[in-house]
Coordinates of C-alpha atoms in Angstrom, one line a residue:
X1 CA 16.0 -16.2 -17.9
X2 CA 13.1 -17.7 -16.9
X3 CA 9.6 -15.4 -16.6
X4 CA 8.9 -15.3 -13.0
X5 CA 12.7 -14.6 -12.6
X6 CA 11.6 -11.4 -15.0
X7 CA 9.0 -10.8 -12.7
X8 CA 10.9 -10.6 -9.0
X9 CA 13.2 -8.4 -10.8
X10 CA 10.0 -6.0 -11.5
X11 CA 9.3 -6.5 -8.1
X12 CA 12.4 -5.6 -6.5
X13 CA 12.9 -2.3 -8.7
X14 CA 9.2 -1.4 -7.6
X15 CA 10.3 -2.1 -3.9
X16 CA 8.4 -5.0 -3.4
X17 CA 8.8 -7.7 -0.9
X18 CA 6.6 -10.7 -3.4
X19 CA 2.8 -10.7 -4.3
X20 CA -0.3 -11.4 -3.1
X21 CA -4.2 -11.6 -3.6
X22 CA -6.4 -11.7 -1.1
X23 CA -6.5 -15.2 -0.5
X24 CA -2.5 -15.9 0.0
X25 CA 1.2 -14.4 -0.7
X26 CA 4.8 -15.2 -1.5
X27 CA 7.9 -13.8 -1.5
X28 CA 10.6 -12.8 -4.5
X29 CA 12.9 -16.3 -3.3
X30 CA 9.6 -18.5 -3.7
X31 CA 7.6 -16.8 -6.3
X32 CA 4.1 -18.6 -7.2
X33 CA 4.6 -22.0 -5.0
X34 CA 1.4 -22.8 -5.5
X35 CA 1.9 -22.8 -9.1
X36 CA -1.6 -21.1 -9.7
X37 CA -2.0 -18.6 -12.1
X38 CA -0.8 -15.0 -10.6
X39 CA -2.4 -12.9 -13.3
X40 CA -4.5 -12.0 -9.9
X41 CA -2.0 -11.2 -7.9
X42 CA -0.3 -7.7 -7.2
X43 CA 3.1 -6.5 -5.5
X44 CA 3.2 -7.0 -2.1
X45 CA 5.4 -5.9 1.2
X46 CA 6.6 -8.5 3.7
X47 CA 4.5 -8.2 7.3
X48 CA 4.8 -9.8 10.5
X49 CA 1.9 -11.5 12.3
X50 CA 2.0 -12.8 15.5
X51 CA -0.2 -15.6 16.6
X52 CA -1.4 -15.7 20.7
X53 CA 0.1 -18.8 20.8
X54 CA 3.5 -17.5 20.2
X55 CA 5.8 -16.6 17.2
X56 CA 4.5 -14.9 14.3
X57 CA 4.0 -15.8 10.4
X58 CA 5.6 -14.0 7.7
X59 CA 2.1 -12.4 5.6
X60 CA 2.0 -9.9 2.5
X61 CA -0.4 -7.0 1.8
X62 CA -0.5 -5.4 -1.3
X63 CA 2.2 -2.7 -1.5
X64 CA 0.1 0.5 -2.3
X65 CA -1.9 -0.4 0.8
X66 CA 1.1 -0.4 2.7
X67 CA 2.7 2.4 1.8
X68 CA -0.8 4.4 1.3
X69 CA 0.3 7.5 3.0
X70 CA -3.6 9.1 3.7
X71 CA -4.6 5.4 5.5

């Protein structure tokens, strides 16, 4: 098993949708694309932004903001 296969595992049993860090996101089927270092990056839930030109973009937020209950 390979270590970002360890990872979405961790993810999925925290209820995560991927990770992110402020500056980008990806999801448990594509983790790390970029193939940067994710040592900065924290679990994340899947959110839908839509564009005024139509459609919308899958984004991710860090999970504890998104499921921050006082926000």
């Amino acid at each position: 098993m390979k270590v970002l296969e360890l990872i979405a595992i961790q993810l999925r049993q925290l209820g995560a949708d991927g990770l992110c860090n402020g500056e980008c996101g990806c999801g448990l089927d594509d983790l790390a694309p970029c193939g940067d270092w994710i040592g900065d990056c924290v679990p994340a839930m899947a959110v839908k932004a839509w564009h005024e030109e139509g459609g919308c973009e899958t984004g991710y937020v860090p999970l504890v903001e998104a499921t921050d209950d006082t926000a």
